[in-house]
């Protein structure tokens, strides 16, 4: 919650930090006419003290009213709402890919340390350095223009078509995060495999599969869940790149466009929404962690 | 009669930090008869815990094992995965040193206890339940139903070790391996836990291999004691014969170093020198670096175990030791247990 | 009861030479980093062409002796652009890491030294910054200040402070409690002198490791921002920008520009990562 509060002040306050008149900034362009400036002042209540105008903006934001975009000349919330679905779909798709592939690879690397472990560790080290936009270029070159399996640009319409269109973006977005989740999973699982209570389970003749499921994975789920959550939260920021790279008309692309045009009303609104999503996901993860770990639950209750 | 557990010339090597292998157990032979309690006593690093791990086949990855370990005539290192699992699940129970670390912290006590019984597959759920609550009471845990739903962090160390003892007994094994079962506990709870183990073992006629660094404790609960030093067994004796004239110099040193209640000493006696690890032992006797009676032969030739009345001693100069004044036997002062 | 003492473990840690402690991948990474740095410094000397020189007669040429990596959609030599691009691509993250390292160290050491409420406040503030995605902060900065290297670099400098300060703070607190610090205090040395002359040098290995890894990610973030068109502006050659620039040519089958630039970024990021891990291993014996 603190994060969200501080974030909102930073996001809104940013335009006041820069030398010069925020109104000029908001209007954009090199030669603002006085009428436009006055209109902007009225709309953003720039003549009021900072805290007053901030609180007015924030209370509007809480109600879903982010004002009107000066570039698009339509309410910011409408602009966001019309693109939200695509972005949410993209994030969800990428998140599923990340969790399945990342956790799967991580567990495999830890369980078969000799054979798979080395290969997966090397692969993930390289994958960690692969930015979304580079993977986007490679995926497009190979799977879209090369093999022709997937469309190059756009988001499609209808659910199946959308998912088909979003496959390459989701994998490009997921790519380096898969490696990250896999490495954390591997470390967590390896720690558990070496833990003493797993020795006990072996000594009691518990079958390997059961040990993996009941003792190793169950106990390693805490750190795995934490990074997965962190990752999903990070995906919201990553959509800016993925959508831009694949020409998808989502929130992220809108953010980039607006930043380039210095359409502050939209940038502020989207940043706040993305940070809120980030914070909410992290809170959910903390909550899940508390439910998973009886020790944490005990501490929280006390 | 052949032994229930028979360890024959066991040798264990572990991969060293850099390269090569390090010997941690050197030609250890030890028998445990059915229903008999044997104490394996030694300092930290002497290889006593590694011996039990070898028996349970819980050695760290990369470990190399030679020699033979037989249970009821069946080779343990030779078992396939299925047979090993079956054996672990039904015929042997293990009590580990630190119950807090050895019981999964995110599962309930009930989960832990039932896991063992149900794997066995011989009991129905209600039979299992009955056996567990019976055992829980036997180890001195009162409100069974409440405890079963609790998590390990909600129980004290002593209680948790009782849970571990109960868990080891749920499958009615023939052999109990107890690896320093009280070291991680408070002094006051130590005695209670030992008493419980001793009593339950006697009642059930279980064989036990009891690992400890405490000679008195071992003598109190075991009929026979093997003393380990730097990866080798230097002496094996009946508990009441320990410390008599024919003992190994190391055992004598240990006995002399015990403080005694009611006897003021200016300074506690210690064994001179630094305890060494098994891989530091050369061709000679493991104890040669610290032995007060060391001769040239000790440094060059490893002594073979020699039969003495009541046991075996691995020392070249038992006759010379004979001449020394005998220390009091173990257990005479610890009879209160 | 027992009188057996626990044997003191003989200290078997051997000090070996630096070279021996660097494993294969680390050495390779180190070489790559050096080569890239040299390329950036000597770009004007070694680049065969002017990176902004447009040649309409030589667009989309494949690799040849004249153009080792081919030419782009306006006939510019890709190799020359990559070499010159190394300058802005590597300079940006250097600024980010430098600022974050200096500010992060000061914050970490003062939090560890002063402790109490100040430390609690610092930790909380670092958590807040940590939770704020760097890319978003950079985009907000661009929206306010305008496109270019300055705005995103400034924003990322702030974002990267927690990555350095958090780890350093923990280590500094550990150092703070060591007897040698107390000994120095008793001798009457001032807090600043102890921090600068003793504490910081002891934290230096950790700082270098964190800075190296951060450098790789800062490079990744900054090139992403350039790719979005919000960072370094054309015609200045920059790797992320080159990926974006070549994108429209991919459909036509000319992948060279985007691909080479993209792979360059990937190699650079991985090299810094591996180097960071290798340094950590060499400094701290951490084999994770």
Tab-separated table of N, CA and C in Angstrom, chain A residues 5 8-9 12 16 44-45 48-63 65:
chain	number	residue	atom	x	y	z
A	5	UNK	N	0.987	4.307	-2.733
A	5	UNK	CA	0.864	5.711	-2.374
A	5	UNK	C	2.047	6.519	-2.884
A	8	UNK	N	2.024	6.831	-6.648
A	8	UNK	CA	1.072	7.799	-7.196
A	8	UNK	C	1.616	9.220	-7.072
A	9	UNK	N	2.273	9.504	-5.947
A	9	UNK	CA	2.854	10.845	-5.781
A	9	UNK	C	3.951	11.064	-6.825
A	12	UNK	N	2.422	11.434	-10.375
A	12	UNK	CA	1.760	12.709	-10.584
A	12	UNK	C	2.744	13.865	-10.435
A	16	UNK	N	5.879	18.128	-12.178
A	16	UNK	CA	6.195	19.384	-11.500
A	16	UNK	C	7.686	19.542	-11.224
A	44	UNK	N	-6.462	20.462	-15.257
A	44	UNK	CA	-5.569	19.805	-14.307
A	44	UNK	C	-5.449	20.560	-12.987
A	45	UNK	N	-6.213	21.653	-12.862
A	45	UNK	CA	-6.203	22.441	-11.626
A	45	UNK	C	-4.784	22.807	-11.238
A	48	UNK	N	-4.017	25.402	-8.417
A	48	UNK	CA	-4.162	25.042	-7.011
A	48	UNK	C	-2.804	24.581	-6.468
A	49	UNK	N	-2.689	24.562	-5.120
A	49	UNK	CA	-1.458	23.998	-4.550
A	49	UNK	C	-1.302	22.527	-4.958
A	50	UNK	N	-0.044	22.049	-4.938
A	50	UNK	CA	0.240	20.712	-5.443
A	50	UNK	C	-0.620	19.635	-4.784
A	51	UNK	N	-0.663	19.641	-3.442
A	51	UNK	CA	-1.360	18.555	-2.762
A	51	UNK	C	-2.837	18.527	-3.101
A	52	UNK	N	-3.391	19.732	-3.279
A	52	UNK	CA	-4.818	19.768	-3.629
A	52	UNK	C	-5.061	19.150	-4.998
A	53	UNK	N	-4.248	19.574	-5.977
A	53	UNK	CA	-4.476	19.047	-7.317
A	53	UNK	C	-4.149	17.553	-7.362
A	54	UNK	N	-3.136	17.154	-6.562
A	54	UNK	CA	-2.799	15.727	-6.512
A	54	UNK	C	-3.964	14.918	-5.958
A	55	UNK	N	-4.519	15.421	-4.843
A	55	UNK	CA	-5.609	14.670	-4.222
A	55	UNK	C	-6.823	14.598	-5.144
A	56	UNK	N	-7.046	15.691	-5.870
A	56	UNK	CA	-8.171	15.682	-6.797
A	56	UNK	C	-7.936	14.625	-7.883
A	57	UNK	N	-6.683	14.599	-8.385
A	57	UNK	CA	-6.340	13.604	-9.416
A	57	UNK	C	-6.493	12.185	-8.874
A	58	UNK	N	-5.987	11.999	-7.622
A	58	UNK	CA	-6.019	10.658	-7.042
A	58	UNK	C	-7.454	10.198	-6.797
A	59	UNK	N	-8.293	11.093	-6.253
A	59	UNK	CA	-9.668	10.678	-5.982
A	59	UNK	C	-10.382	10.356	-7.293
A	60	UNK	N	-10.053	11.105	-8.346
A	60	UNK	CA	-10.598	10.783	-9.670
A	60	UNK	C	-10.118	9.411	-10.112
A	61	UNK	N	-8.813	9.164	-9.899
A	61	UNK	CA	-8.216	7.904	-10.338
A	61	UNK	C	-8.874	6.725	-9.642
A	62	UNK	N	-9.139	6.894	-8.333
A	62	UNK	CA	-9.767	5.816	-7.586
A	62	UNK	C	-11.143	5.493	-8.161
A	63	UNK	N	-11.835	6.551	-8.625
A	63	UNK	CA	-13.165	6.315	-9.216
A	63	UNK	C	-13.056	5.911	-10.689
A	65	UNK	N	-11.593	7.785	-13.026
A	65	UNK	CA	-11.632	8.963	-13.897
A	65	UNK	C	-10.235	9.572	-13.955
